[in-house]
XYZ file of C-alpha atoms in Angstrom:
308
model
C 119.066 149.379 94.114
C 117.419 145.936 94.022
C 118.968 143.063 92.101
C 116.663 140.694 90.225
C 117.501 137.104 89.323
C 116.006 135.157 86.479
C 115.734 131.393 85.856
C 118.602 129.798 83.932
C 117.787 129.131 80.292
C 116.697 125.457 80.638
C 114.055 126.504 83.192
C 111.078 128.525 82.012
C 108.642 127.758 84.830
C 108.916 127.400 88.595
C 107.424 123.890 88.464
C 110.539 122.704 86.585
C 112.942 123.513 89.426
C 112.309 120.307 91.414
C 112.901 118.072 88.391
C 116.001 120.025 87.433
C 117.518 119.614 90.898
C 116.659 115.920 91.160
C 118.252 115.194 87.776
C 121.478 117.021 88.633
C 124.482 114.652 88.566
C 125.888 116.057 91.797
C 122.589 115.600 93.636
C 122.204 112.067 92.309
C 125.723 111.251 93.432
C 124.950 112.453 96.950
C 121.723 110.471 96.987
C 123.649 107.359 96.037
C 126.095 108.043 98.850
C 123.203 108.524 101.281
C 121.655 105.167 100.392
C 125.029 103.425 100.579
C 125.606 104.870 104.044
C 122.152 103.741 105.086
C 122.789 100.196 103.815
C 126.047 100.099 105.776
C 124.277 101.413 108.885
C 121.532 98.818 108.575
C 123.998 95.974 108.160
C 125.620 96.898 111.464
C 122.588 97.765 113.576
C 119.931 95.362 112.277
C 121.669 92.719 114.393
C 120.485 94.555 117.512
C 116.950 94.423 116.157
C 117.294 90.691 115.625
C 118.391 90.272 119.241
C 115.437 92.220 120.663
C 113.408 89.098 121.613
C 116.366 88.037 123.764
C 117.565 91.371 125.153
C 114.093 92.923 125.515
C 115.838 96.291 125.678
C 113.439 98.364 123.612
C 114.439 101.799 124.874
C 118.151 100.980 124.653
C 117.614 99.937 121.026
C 115.765 103.182 120.376
C 118.665 105.227 121.735
C 121.142 103.206 119.667
C 119.130 103.661 116.480
C 118.651 107.405 116.982
C 122.255 108.298 117.720
C 123.899 105.955 115.221
C 121.491 106.832 112.407
C 122.121 110.549 112.750
C 125.897 110.075 113.122
C 126.010 107.904 110.001
C 123.794 109.851 107.615
C 124.141 113.500 108.595
C 127.798 113.802 107.364
C 126.610 113.050 103.804
C 125.158 116.554 103.817
C 122.065 115.890 101.756
C 119.776 116.095 104.816
C 120.342 118.237 107.900
C 120.441 116.828 111.429
C 116.774 117.533 112.114
C 115.664 115.853 108.896
C 117.793 112.778 109.524
C 116.568 112.528 113.115
C 112.998 112.970 111.868
C 113.345 109.969 109.548
C 114.287 107.518 112.286
C 111.896 109.131 114.797
C 108.962 108.790 112.397
C 109.862 105.181 111.621
C 110.185 104.257 115.291
C 106.917 105.933 116.215
C 105.024 104.034 113.524
C 106.536 100.668 114.505
C 106.747 101.026 118.288
C 103.883 98.636 119.033
C 105.324 95.967 116.772
C 108.745 96.394 118.370
C 107.216 95.961 121.810
C 105.436 92.830 120.642
C 108.728 91.578 119.254
C 110.511 92.163 122.543
C 107.797 90.336 124.490
C 107.696 87.273 122.236
C 109.708 86.593 119.102
C 109.473 87.059 115.343
C 106.937 84.258 115.092
C 104.847 85.940 117.766
C 104.984 89.211 115.865
C 103.762 87.541 112.683
C 100.973 85.903 114.713
C 99.954 89.358 115.942
C 99.726 90.509 112.313
C 97.448 87.569 111.541
C 95.247 88.519 114.519
C 95.122 92.160 113.362
C 93.986 91.114 109.888
C 91.423 88.703 111.328
C 90.013 91.360 113.693
C 89.678 93.834 110.809
C 87.751 91.317 108.710
C 85.380 90.523 111.588
C 84.467 94.162 112.225
C 80.975 95.343 111.397
C 80.402 98.148 108.869
C 80.378 100.924 111.491
C 83.708 99.790 112.916
C 85.230 99.557 109.438
C 84.219 103.151 108.689
C 86.172 104.306 111.735
C 89.304 102.587 110.435
C 89.116 103.321 106.721
C 92.889 103.612 106.428
C 93.486 99.929 107.151
C 92.878 97.456 104.356
C 93.610 93.819 105.324
C 94.338 92.948 101.700
C 97.113 95.554 101.589
C 98.819 94.297 104.728
C 102.468 93.425 104.147
C 101.975 89.867 105.413
C 99.274 89.091 102.859
C 101.383 90.453 100.011
C 104.420 88.450 101.117
C 102.792 85.113 101.895
C 99.969 84.995 99.364
C 100.835 86.807 96.121
C 98.786 84.252 94.141
C 95.796 84.926 96.367
C 96.064 88.660 95.734
C 96.285 87.934 92.015
C 93.047 85.933 92.251
C 91.421 88.852 94.105
C 92.640 91.338 91.477
C 91.306 89.178 88.631
C 87.938 88.775 90.363
C 87.666 92.540 90.916
C 88.668 93.210 87.308
C 85.995 90.788 86.085
C 83.364 92.543 88.198
C 84.423 95.945 86.854
C 84.230 94.628 83.281
C 80.757 93.141 83.777
C 79.467 96.262 85.509
C 80.688 98.294 82.551
C 78.892 95.935 80.149
C 75.743 96.130 82.269
C 75.844 99.925 82.299
C 76.485 100.103 78.537
C 73.548 97.793 77.847
C 71.244 99.887 80.055
C 72.252 103.107 78.291
C 71.704 101.677 74.824
C 73.114 102.715 71.446
C 71.044 105.924 71.186
C 72.607 107.375 74.339
C 76.093 106.611 72.972
C 75.202 108.346 69.700
C 74.057 111.459 71.581
C 77.356 111.614 73.462
C 79.356 111.294 70.245
C 77.403 114.170 68.706
C 78.082 116.323 71.764
C 74.416 116.555 72.633
C 73.140 116.546 76.172
C 70.760 113.687 76.827
C 68.689 112.692 79.810
C 69.735 109.593 81.701
C 68.179 106.573 80.053
C 67.781 102.981 81.050
C 66.797 100.803 78.121
C 66.434 97.756 80.335
C 64.037 99.506 82.665
C 61.927 100.668 79.701
C 61.850 97.170 78.192
C 60.909 95.590 81.517
C 58.126 98.152 81.961
C 56.785 97.347 78.484
C 57.048 93.619 79.180
C 55.092 93.903 82.402
C 52.440 96.041 80.718
C 51.918 93.580 77.845
C 51.786 90.558 80.147
C 49.141 92.296 82.251
C 47.317 93.299 79.072
C 46.710 89.699 77.988
C 46.084 88.281 81.463
C 42.315 88.839 81.434
C 41.860 87.902 77.732
C 43.574 84.571 78.503
C 41.141 83.890 81.326
C 38.218 84.822 79.108
C 39.484 82.616 76.286
C 39.744 79.650 78.633
C 36.110 80.087 79.656
C 34.881 80.588 76.087
C 36.604 77.439 74.869
C 34.291 75.414 77.083
C 31.533 76.271 74.602
C 33.478 76.784 71.349
C 30.527 76.467 68.967
C 28.713 79.357 70.612
C 31.754 81.637 70.821
C 33.686 80.886 67.655
C 34.175 84.494 66.487
C 35.091 85.823 69.924
C 37.569 82.986 70.461
C 39.269 83.729 67.132
C 39.472 87.433 67.998
C 41.025 86.746 71.406
C 43.510 84.227 70.021
C 44.765 86.732 67.453
C 45.068 89.446 70.103
C 46.933 87.167 72.508
C 49.208 85.752 69.816
C 50.208 89.211 68.562
C 51.126 90.320 72.080
C 52.965 87.094 72.866
C 55.100 87.658 69.771
C 55.977 91.090 71.139
C 56.713 89.552 74.555
C 59.065 87.049 72.938
C 60.861 89.847 71.077
C 61.367 91.875 74.267
C 62.565 88.815 76.194
C 65.035 88.081 73.385
C 66.340 91.647 73.673
C 66.753 91.237 77.430
C 68.408 87.811 77.289
C 72.013 89.117 76.841
C 71.428 91.502 79.728
C 70.185 88.691 81.954
C 73.348 86.723 81.181
C 75.499 89.709 82.149
C 73.578 90.131 85.409
C 73.967 86.433 86.209
C 77.688 86.502 85.440
C 78.041 89.602 87.609
C 76.243 87.862 90.467
C 78.559 84.862 90.155
C 81.663 87.061 89.980
C 80.651 88.935 93.140
C 79.967 85.647 94.914
C 83.420 84.403 93.903
C 85.062 87.568 95.226
C 83.154 87.277 98.501
C 84.270 83.649 98.857
C 87.888 84.598 98.199
C 87.786 87.327 100.833
C 86.076 85.036 103.326
C 88.885 82.521 102.824
C 91.589 85.104 103.578
C 92.123 84.181 107.228
C 92.045 80.453 106.535
C 94.611 80.770 103.762
C 96.729 83.184 105.757
C 96.799 80.912 108.802
C 97.847 78.029 106.567
C 100.661 80.060 105.032
C 101.734 81.245 108.503
C 101.872 77.668 109.807
C 104.421 76.837 107.111
C 106.833 79.546 108.331
C 109.657 78.848 110.740
C 110.764 81.476 113.257
C 113.834 82.098 111.067
C 111.560 82.741 108.075
C 109.603 85.255 110.172
C 112.798 87.053 111.171
C 114.058 87.220 107.569
C 110.707 88.617 106.458
C 110.605 91.196 109.258
C 114.132 92.481 108.735
C 113.891 92.476 104.951
C 110.689 94.477 105.045
C 112.193 96.968 107.486
C 115.111 97.557 105.140
C 112.796 98.162 102.203
C 110.590 100.458 104.263
C 113.573 102.505 105.381
C 114.506 103.170 101.766
C 110.935 104.313 101.120
C 111.153 106.713 104.067
C 114.393 108.170 102.776
C 112.965 108.663 99.296
C 109.997 110.491 100.802
C 112.341 112.925 102.467
């Protein structure tokens, strides 16, 4: 006879199991113990990382990190041996090139290599950038650490562009399109600006020849009085309509100009990235570089543990 098990009363759906386990007091207590053990491990073994530029023993450091990390964290019981080993193995694999650079130079040299990586990425052409879509120079840890104000300027410039593009799109769609959407009706894509510009071009072309004719007729006004009056009325009526259309388009033109200026500002900010970054790097001592490197590693390790 088969036995069937049901969810406990607080759980009605399978999707709730993960949240239920993570909120359990016992699990949270073990997580806290895991992070405390990690902090203790880091305090002891980060010194070996700091000595790497002097010892240059990359593989010895790897062996030390692997064995000590597993021995320290596995006894907590929250992660098995393979999971714990996988955490440090994944971290080492991702950072192995930086660790080699560190062993061959120093912390300042490593930071310089980051600057070069960012600079190379910015100098790539579009085809090269497409091949490396995962790397965004603006999201590099060095930029975030050294130039938070710069990133804030970038964010504000991008937000301004998004706002202006929304205004531009809303103007092009017009009020009638918005009304159709509110009523739940399907409407064809409209562009009020395009329609107005088409009308404007048509009217300007319409009075082009009459203007030329009027200019000729005014050379002999006494002979062409009636025709001149007729043309003047026709031209004036159309010029009034031209003025009305141009007045309608004026707010749109301002939005387009502001958008152009905002995009130019963003481009300037991005073009200044390397210059600003090199200036910020020049102000760092080797000790500052080491503090930054080790502090970031500690933070990243916590992120890796959370992910597991």
